[in-house]
N, CA and C of each residue as an Amber inpcrd file, in Angstrom:
protein
   462
 114.1700000 160.9080000 165.9280000 114.4530000 159.5900000 167.6940000
 115.1420000 158.0130000 167.6210000 115.5330000 157.9740000 168.4370000
 116.3810000 157.0100000 168.8550000 114.6640000 156.0730000 168.5800000
 113.5720000 156.4060000 169.3670000 112.9180000 155.0760000 169.0010000
 111.8480000 155.4920000 168.2230000 112.0630000 155.7680000 166.9930000
 110.9900000 156.2210000 166.0480000 109.8160000 155.6450000 165.8840000
 110.7700000 153.9720000 164.9230000 110.5460000 152.5150000 164.8040000
 109.4600000 152.0680000 165.6440000 109.4460000 152.1740000 167.2700000
 108.8930000 151.6590000 168.2260000 107.6820000 152.5890000 168.4920000
 106.5010000 151.8360000 168.9410000 104.8030000 153.1230000 169.3090000
 105.1720000 153.5510000 170.7040000 106.5760000 154.4940000 170.8440000
 106.6860000 154.6430000 172.1060000 107.4280000 155.9650000 171.9700000
 107.2630000 157.2000000 172.7450000 108.3250000 158.1440000 172.6560000
 109.2740000 158.1570000 174.3080000 109.7880000 159.3910000 174.2400000
 110.6460000 159.5290000 175.3300000 109.8370000 160.7320000 176.4050000
 109.3660000 160.9190000 177.2960000 108.9790000 161.7100000 177.9750000
 110.0060000 162.1050000 178.9010000 110.1240000 163.2940000 179.3440000
 110.8250000 163.4000000 180.8450000 109.6240000 164.5700000 181.8770000
 109.6230000 163.3890000 182.9350000 108.6820000 164.3720000 183.8390000
 109.2860000 164.9490000 185.1510000 109.2160000 166.0190000 185.7620000
 109.6210000 166.3080000 186.9170000 109.2320000 165.3350000 188.1800000
 110.2680000 165.1030000 188.6690000 110.2250000 164.3600000 189.4630000
 109.9800000 162.7250000 189.5920000 109.6850000 162.1540000 188.1230000
 110.0800000 160.5660000 187.7720000 111.0840000 160.5700000 186.8600000
 111.7120000 161.4020000 186.2350000 112.7070000 161.4980000 185.1090000
 112.0830000 160.9770000 183.7830000 113.1970000 160.3690000 183.3050000
 112.7020000 159.8790000 181.5710000 111.6470000 158.9120000 181.6800000
 110.9300000 158.7450000 180.9800000 110.2130000 157.9190000 180.8840000
 109.6740000 157.4040000 179.3610000 109.6330000 156.1680000 178.9500000
 108.7900000 155.9870000 178.1540000 107.3660000 155.6720000 177.9430000
 106.9520000 156.6040000 176.5510000 104.6940000 156.5840000 176.9980000
 104.7390000 156.2170000 175.7220000 103.5000000 155.3980000 175.7450000
 102.9650000 154.8880000 174.1000000 102.5890000 155.7130000 173.2240000
 102.9530000 156.0030000 172.2390000 101.9850000 157.0570000 171.2930000
 101.7500000 156.7610000 170.3090000 100.6910000 155.3640000 170.7820000
  99.4700000 155.1240000 169.8930000  99.2160000 153.8600000 170.8760000
  97.8830000 152.8950000 170.6370000  96.9950000 152.1380000 171.3810000
  97.8640000 151.0200000 171.1490000  98.1140000 150.3320000 172.3770000
  99.0230000 149.0030000 172.2330000  97.9720000 147.8130000 172.3220000
  98.0580000 146.6820000 171.6330000  97.2880000 145.5230000 171.4170000
  98.4600000 144.4800000 171.8150000  97.9170000 143.6550000 172.8400000
  98.6720000 142.4830000 173.5160000  99.4630000 141.7830000 172.1960000
 100.7100000 141.6180000 172.7920000 101.5360000 141.0800000 172.1070000
 102.1640000 141.7690000 171.0990000 102.1840000 143.5560000 170.7750000
 103.2790000 144.4680000 169.9700000 104.0880000 144.5900000 170.5930000
 104.9320000 144.4940000 169.8250000 106.4380000 144.6980000 170.6240000
 107.0730000 146.7060000 170.7890000 107.3070000 146.6270000 172.0620000
 107.2140000 147.7950000 172.2440000 108.4410000 148.4380000 172.3460000
 109.8970000 147.6240000 172.8780000 111.2930000 148.1030000 172.8610000
 112.1910000 147.0570000 172.5960000 112.7030000 147.1090000 171.6600000
 113.6890000 145.5460000 171.7480000 114.9580000 146.8070000 172.4440000
 115.8470000 145.7840000 172.8900000 117.0450000 146.6710000 173.3590000
 118.1720000 145.1450000 173.5400000 119.2700000 145.2840000 172.6420000
 120.2530000 144.4930000 172.7140000 120.9890000 144.6200000 174.2860000
 121.3550000 143.3210000 174.8210000 122.2530000 143.2320000 175.9040000
 123.4160000 144.0210000 176.0070000 123.8760000 144.6890000 176.5630000
 125.4690000 145.3050000 176.9410000 126.5180000 144.4480000 176.5970000
 126.6770000 143.1200000 177.7470000 127.3020000 142.2240000 177.4580000
 126.3440000 140.8520000 178.4190000 127.0590000 139.5370000 177.5670000
 126.1870000 138.2700000 177.7380000 127.2660000 137.4120000 178.2730000
 127.3450000 136.3880000 178.8370000 127.6530000 135.1200000 179.0880000
 127.0110000 133.8840000 179.7380000 127.2900000 132.4660000 179.2740000
 126.5940000 131.4230000 179.1690000 127.1490000 131.0350000 181.0430000
 126.1520000 130.6770000 181.6880000 125.8870000 130.6100000 182.9190000
 127.0240000 129.3750000 182.9350000 127.0700000 129.2430000 184.2420000
 128.5070000 128.0930000 184.2630000 127.8390000 126.6950000 183.9150000
 126.4890000 126.6080000 184.6510000 125.9490000 125.0950000 184.4440000
 125.4380000 125.0350000 182.8990000 125.4610000 125.2070000 181.8920000
 125.1800000 125.3180000 180.8210000 126.6110000 125.4540000 179.5690000
 127.6920000 126.0500000 180.2910000 128.6860000 126.2580000 179.3780000
 129.2910000 125.1340000 178.3380000 129.0570000 123.9890000 178.9120000
 129.5930000 123.0110000 177.9350000 128.7700000 122.6310000 176.4960000
 126.8890000 123.0710000 176.7320000 125.9050000 122.8610000 175.7440000
 125.4620000 124.0370000 175.1970000 125.9280000 125.3020000 175.6740000
 125.9940000 126.5360000 174.9020000 126.5190000 126.8580000 174.3580000
 127.0020000 127.0730000 172.8550000 128.0890000 128.1390000 172.5320000
 128.2950000 129.7890000 173.1780000 129.0970000 129.9930000 173.8410000
 130.1260000 130.8400000 174.4600000 129.6450000 132.5490000 173.9510000
 130.1100000 132.0690000 172.2770000 129.2060000 133.2850000 171.0930000
 128.2540000 133.8290000 170.4260000 127.3200000 132.3990000 169.8920000
 126.2840000 132.9730000 169.6230000 125.3860000 131.8830000 170.1860000
 125.1810000 131.4370000 171.1590000 124.1020000 130.8730000 172.2460000
 123.2510000 129.8180000 171.3620000 124.2850000 129.6440000 170.2430000
 123.5310000 128.4830000 169.6010000 123.8610000 126.7600000 170.7060000
 122.9230000 125.9770000 170.5600000 123.2480000 124.5110000 170.9620000
 124.6510000 124.1530000 170.4660000 125.4510000 124.1250000 171.7030000
 126.8760000 123.1110000 171.1480000 126.5700000 121.5080000 171.0380000
 126.1890000 121.0640000 169.8910000 126.4460000 119.6170000 169.7630000
 127.6940000 118.8990000 170.3470000 127.9040000 117.8920000 171.1660000
 129.0360000 117.1590000 171.7410000 129.8730000 116.9360000 170.1160000
 129.2600000 116.4360000 169.5450000 130.1430000 115.8820000 168.3510000
 130.9920000 117.3870000 167.6000000 130.5160000 118.4980000 167.3480000
 130.9360000 118.9200000 167.1170000 131.6150000 120.2670000 167.7170000
 131.5410000 120.9040000 169.3890000 131.6620000 121.7950000 170.1440000
 133.1750000 121.4680000 170.1690000 133.7740000 122.9430000 169.9760000
 135.3500000 122.9470000 170.7540000 135.0930000 123.6570000 171.8390000
 136.0830000 123.4880000 172.3970000 136.5520000 124.3100000 173.9200000
 138.1460000 125.4700000 173.9520000 138.1930000 126.0190000 174.1900000
 139.2110000 127.1280000 174.8830000 140.5970000 125.7220000 175.2370000
 141.2890000 126.2360000 174.6590000 142.6470000 125.1690000 174.9030000
 143.3710000 125.3230000 175.9210000 142.9710000 126.4340000 176.4500000
 143.7300000 127.4470000 178.0500000 143.1750000 126.5720000 178.9920000
 142.0230000 127.2370000 178.9730000 141.0800000 127.5530000 180.0000000
 140.1370000 125.8030000 180.1480000 140.2080000 125.3960000 179.1060000
 138.5610000 124.4150000 179.2670000 137.6470000 124.6940000 179.4680000
 137.3160000 125.9190000 180.1360000 136.0390000 126.0340000 180.8770000
 135.0340000 126.8620000 179.8610000 135.6530000 127.2920000 178.5890000
 134.5310000 127.3630000 177.5610000 134.1680000 126.8810000 176.3870000
 132.9620000 127.1640000 176.0000000 132.5970000 126.0320000 174.7270000
 131.9370000 126.7770000 173.9150000 132.2070000 126.4590000 172.5060000
 131.7840000 126.9000000 171.4560000 130.9910000 125.7610000 170.2130000
 130.3350000 126.3420000 169.8790000 129.6930000 125.2200000 168.6590000
 130.1970000 125.1210000 167.8070000 131.1740000 126.3240000 167.4160000
 132.0710000 125.9570000 165.7720000 133.1720000 126.6630000 166.4670000
 134.4030000 125.9160000 165.3910000 135.7360000 126.6370000 165.4970000
 135.7230000 128.5250000 165.5100000 134.9100000 128.6720000 164.0590000
 134.8000000 130.2220000 163.5310000 134.0580000 130.7830000 164.6750000
 132.7230000 130.0300000 165.7750000 132.4880000 131.0540000 167.0900000
 133.7700000 131.4200000 168.0010000 134.5230000 130.5520000 168.3090000
 135.5230000 130.1720000 169.2780000 136.6210000 131.5370000 168.4620000
 136.8510000 131.2210000 167.1800000 138.1570000 132.5740000 166.5270000
 137.2350000 133.8160000 166.7920000 135.8670000 133.9710000 166.3360000
 135.1390000 135.5080000 166.2640000 135.0290000 135.8010000 168.1340000
 135.0870000 135.2280000 169.1540000 135.1910000 135.0690000 170.5010000
 136.1990000 136.1330000 171.0100000 137.7230000 135.0860000 170.8080000
 139.1330000 135.3340000 171.0000000 139.5080000 136.9400000 171.7000000
 138.9070000 137.9480000 170.5640000 139.5700000 139.0160000 171.7970000
 139.3700000 139.0680000 172.5820000 137.6880000 138.9580000 172.9440000
 137.4920000 139.1830000 174.2250000 137.7600000 137.9350000 175.4020000
 137.3800000 136.9860000 175.1290000 137.9890000 135.7470000 175.6910000
 139.1950000 135.6010000 176.3190000 140.2480000 135.4290000 175.3800000
 141.3030000 135.6510000 175.7330000 142.3020000 136.3730000 176.0790000
 141.5920000 138.0380000 175.8760000 142.3660000 138.7330000 176.4320000
 142.2020000 138.5860000 178.5300000 141.1790000 138.5230000 178.9270000
 141.6820000 138.1270000 180.5170000 140.3140000 137.4690000 181.0140000
 139.5390000 136.7470000 180.2680000 138.5490000 135.8290000 180.8540000
 139.1790000 134.8980000 180.7440000 139.9780000 134.2470000 180.3240000
 140.3800000 133.2170000 179.7980000 141.7200000 132.7910000 181.2420000
 142.5340000 133.9850000 181.4620000 143.2620000 133.9050000 182.7200000
 142.1870000 133.7220000 183.9530000 141.5260000 134.3140000 184.5090000
 140.5790000 134.2730000 185.4020000 140.3750000 132.9800000 185.1800000
 139.4980000 131.9170000 184.2780000 139.0210000 131.1210000 184.4290000
 140.1740000 129.8230000 184.8430000 141.4600000 130.3050000 183.7340000
 142.2130000 129.4310000 184.1230000 142.5040000 128.8180000 185.8050000
 142.5180000 130.0050000 186.6190000 142.8220000 129.6720000 187.3350000
 141.5190000 129.9070000 188.6380000 140.4380000 130.0560000 188.1700000
 139.4240000 129.5270000 189.1920000 138.4670000 128.2550000 188.6330000
 138.8110000 127.6080000 187.8140000 138.0530000 126.0160000 187.3800000
 138.1690000 125.5340000 188.6670000 137.0860000 124.4680000 188.8450000
 137.0650000 123.7720000 190.3620000 138.2000000 122.5080000 190.0310000
 139.0170000 122.5700000 189.0460000 140.3120000 121.4160000 189.6350000
 141.1560000 122.0050000 189.8420000 141.1810000 123.1080000 190.0580000
 142.2560000 124.1340000 190.4390000 142.5450000 124.8140000 191.7490000
 141.0330000 125.2660000 192.2040000 140.8900000 126.0320000 193.0780000
 139.2300000 125.5200000 194.2110000 139.8320000 125.4110000 195.4050000
 138.8110000 124.6310000 196.4440000 137.3930000 125.7330000 196.3350000
 137.6800000 127.0620000 196.7210000 136.5800000 128.0020000 196.7990000
 135.8170000 128.6140000 195.4070000 135.7200000 127.1610000 194.6720000
 135.2900000 127.6350000 193.5880000 133.7680000 127.4580000 193.4160000
 133.1190000 128.7900000 193.1130000 131.6640000 129.1240000 192.8570000
 131.2490000 129.7440000 191.8950000 130.5100000 128.9740000 191.3290000
 129.9200000 129.1310000 189.8340000 129.4580000 130.3350000 189.7480000
 128.7390000 131.0700000 190.5370000 127.6030000 132.1490000 190.1840000
 128.4120000 132.9810000 190.2010000 130.1150000 132.9640000 191.2170000
 130.7790000 134.1520000 190.9680000 131.7110000 134.1600000 189.9070000
 131.7580000 133.1390000 189.2470000 132.6070000 132.6810000 187.7860000
 131.9430000 133.6650000 186.9200000 130.3380000 133.3300000 186.7820000
 129.1800000 133.6570000 186.1270000 129.5350000 135.5600000 186.0280000
 129.5400000 136.1070000 187.1600000 129.6270000 137.0190000 187.6420000
 131.0480000 137.9510000 187.2760000 131.8230000 137.0060000 187.2960000
 133.6540000 137.3250000 186.9520000 133.5400000 138.1200000 185.4520000
 133.1930000 136.5840000 184.8750000 133.1220000 137.0050000 183.3220000
 132.2180000 137.7950000 182.5160000 131.1610000 138.1090000 183.5160000
 130.1620000 139.4280000 182.7210000 131.1110000 140.3370000 183.1930000
 131.8120000 140.5670000 183.9620000 132.1590000 142.2030000 184.0990000
 133.4410000 142.4060000 183.5040000 133.9660000 140.9470000 183.0320000
 135.1940000 141.1850000 182.3400000 134.6460000 141.3200000 181.1020000
 133.4890000 141.0650000 180.3200000 133.3550000 141.1120000 179.2360000
 132.0440000 142.8150000 178.9350000 132.1940000 143.0160000 180.5880000
 131.5360000 144.9220000 180.2410000 132.5030000 145.5120000 180.1690000
 133.7980000 145.2680000 180.7590000 135.1530000 146.3540000 180.9510000
 135.6400000 146.0430000 179.2530000 135.7730000 145.1580000 178.5480000
 136.4340000 144.6760000 177.4690000 135.3800000 145.6370000 176.4060000
 134.4980000 145.9000000 176.5860000 133.5570000 146.1940000 175.4190000
 133.8180000 147.7400000 176.1050000 133.6530000 148.3290000 177.5750000
 134.2160000 149.8210000 177.3450000 135.1080000 150.1470000 177.2310000
 135.8010000 149.1880000 177.1140000 137.6470000 149.7160000 176.5570000
 137.7070000 149.7360000 175.3490000 137.0150000 148.6670000 174.4040000
 136.6430000 149.0700000 173.0750000 136.2020000 150.0440000 172.2140000
 135.3290000 150.2070000 173.5280000 134.3130000 151.9080000 173.2230000
 135.1830000 152.7130000 172.9240000 135.5900000 152.9310000 174.4900000
 136.9850000 154.4420000 174.3480000 137.8040000 154.1150000 173.1930000
 138.7030000 153.0710000 172.7390000 139.1090000 153.0520000 171.4990000
 138.2840000 153.6280000 170.4520000 137.8740000 153.2510000 170.4380000
 137.2630000 153.4580000 169.1920000 136.4710000 154.9720000 169.0330000
 136.2640000 155.6150000 169.7080000 135.5050000 157.4750000 170.2010000
 137.1220000 157.7030000 170.4050000 138.2900000 157.6200000 170.5030000
 139.6330000 158.0920000 170.3010000 139.6000000 158.1540000 168.7760000
 139.9620000 157.0760000 168.1160000 140.3010000 157.0170000 167.2750000
 139.0850000 157.6150000 165.9770000 137.8930000 158.1380000 166.5810000
 137.1470000 158.7360000 165.6460000 137.1150000 160.2410000 165.9830000
 137.7950000 160.4080000 167.2260000 138.4340000 161.5840000 167.5880000
 138.9950000 162.2810000 166.8810000 140.0690000 161.3760000 166.2860000
 141.6930000 161.8890000 165.9360000 141.4420000 161.9260000 164.9170000
 140.2960000 160.9140000 163.3730000 140.5780000 161.2470000 162.6570000
 139.6830000 162.4480000 162.3770000 138.4660000 162.6930000 163.2570000
 137.7590000 163.9990000 163.2460000 138.6660000 165.3090000 162.9390000
 140.2660000 165.2500000 164.1200000 140.9230000 166.1840000 163.8980000
 141.3480000 166.0510000 162.9470000 142.0200000 165.3430000 162.6640000
 143.0440000 165.2000000 161.1310000 142.2070000 165.4260000 159.5540000
 141.0320000 165.2760000 159.6830000 139.9710000 166.1220000 158.7130000
 140.0910000 167.0730000 158.6530000 139.9000000 167.6770000 159.6790000
 139.3360000 169.1480000 160.5380000 140.9410000 170.1120000 159.6590000
 142.0490000 169.6950000 160.5320000 143.4740000 170.4080000 160.0690000
 143.6830000 170.1350000 158.1430000 143.5240000 169.1770000 157.8840000
 143.5930000 169.5300000 156.2260000 142.1050000 169.7390000 155.6470000
 141.6800000 170.0890000 156.0950000 140.1590000 170.7600000 155.6840000
 141.0920000 172.5730000 155.8000000 141.3600000 172.8830000 156.7710000
 142.1660000 173.9240000 157.0030000 143.2440000 174.3110000 156.0300000
 144.3380000 173.2460000 156.0560000 144.9140000 173.1550000 154.9260000
 144.5290000 173.3510000 153.5820000 143.6900000 172.9910000 153.0540000
 143.0770000 172.9380000 151.7250000 142.7600000 174.7590000 151.1540000
 142.5930000 175.3210000 152.5490000 141.8530000 176.3970000 151.9650000
 143.1950000 177.5930000 152.1660000 144.2160000 177.1120000 152.5980000
 145.1100000 177.3410000 152.7450000 145.6540000 178.2070000 154.3900000
 144.6710000 177.4910000 154.9530000 144.8170000 177.8370000 156.7240000
 144.1900000 179.0220000 156.7430000 143.2850000 179.2960000 155.8600000
 142.4640000 180.4640000 156.3510000 141.1770000 180.1430000 156.9530000
 140.0060000 180.6740000 157.6290000 139.0840000 180.1100000 158.9190000
 138.0830000 181.4590000 157.6810000 137.0270000 180.8100000 157.2710000
 136.0040000 181.8320000 156.5010000 135.1880000 181.6760000 157.7050000
């Protein structure tokens, strides 16, 4: 089960849906469930101080920004490189157009939401591509297995 290492179990109740229920007595401070976020962004107000990839402090003397949009900052060149697939694909283009120096209707909260949506869509797209690749590999393996048996099914 997905939550086996946590002190909870999944229960379905009519009229209430799916619930997590404690599987043992809990004490104050017990970790009940840990769930990583699907997508994240650094808020506009903190974008120069926090790395857009790892969320570490981006020290002024070592931080680097995106050379195109100048709106996304990283603590190191390594983090910049690791974030490039998501950032440069669409997010950078949006930020180039919507930064305050270019657009009078700049709205920091709207920018944060747009950046988050871009990252959600990028992850969804990557998942679809990966699932399609897995399905193709499984189909190819199935054909090889049949071919290895002379095409006969048992």
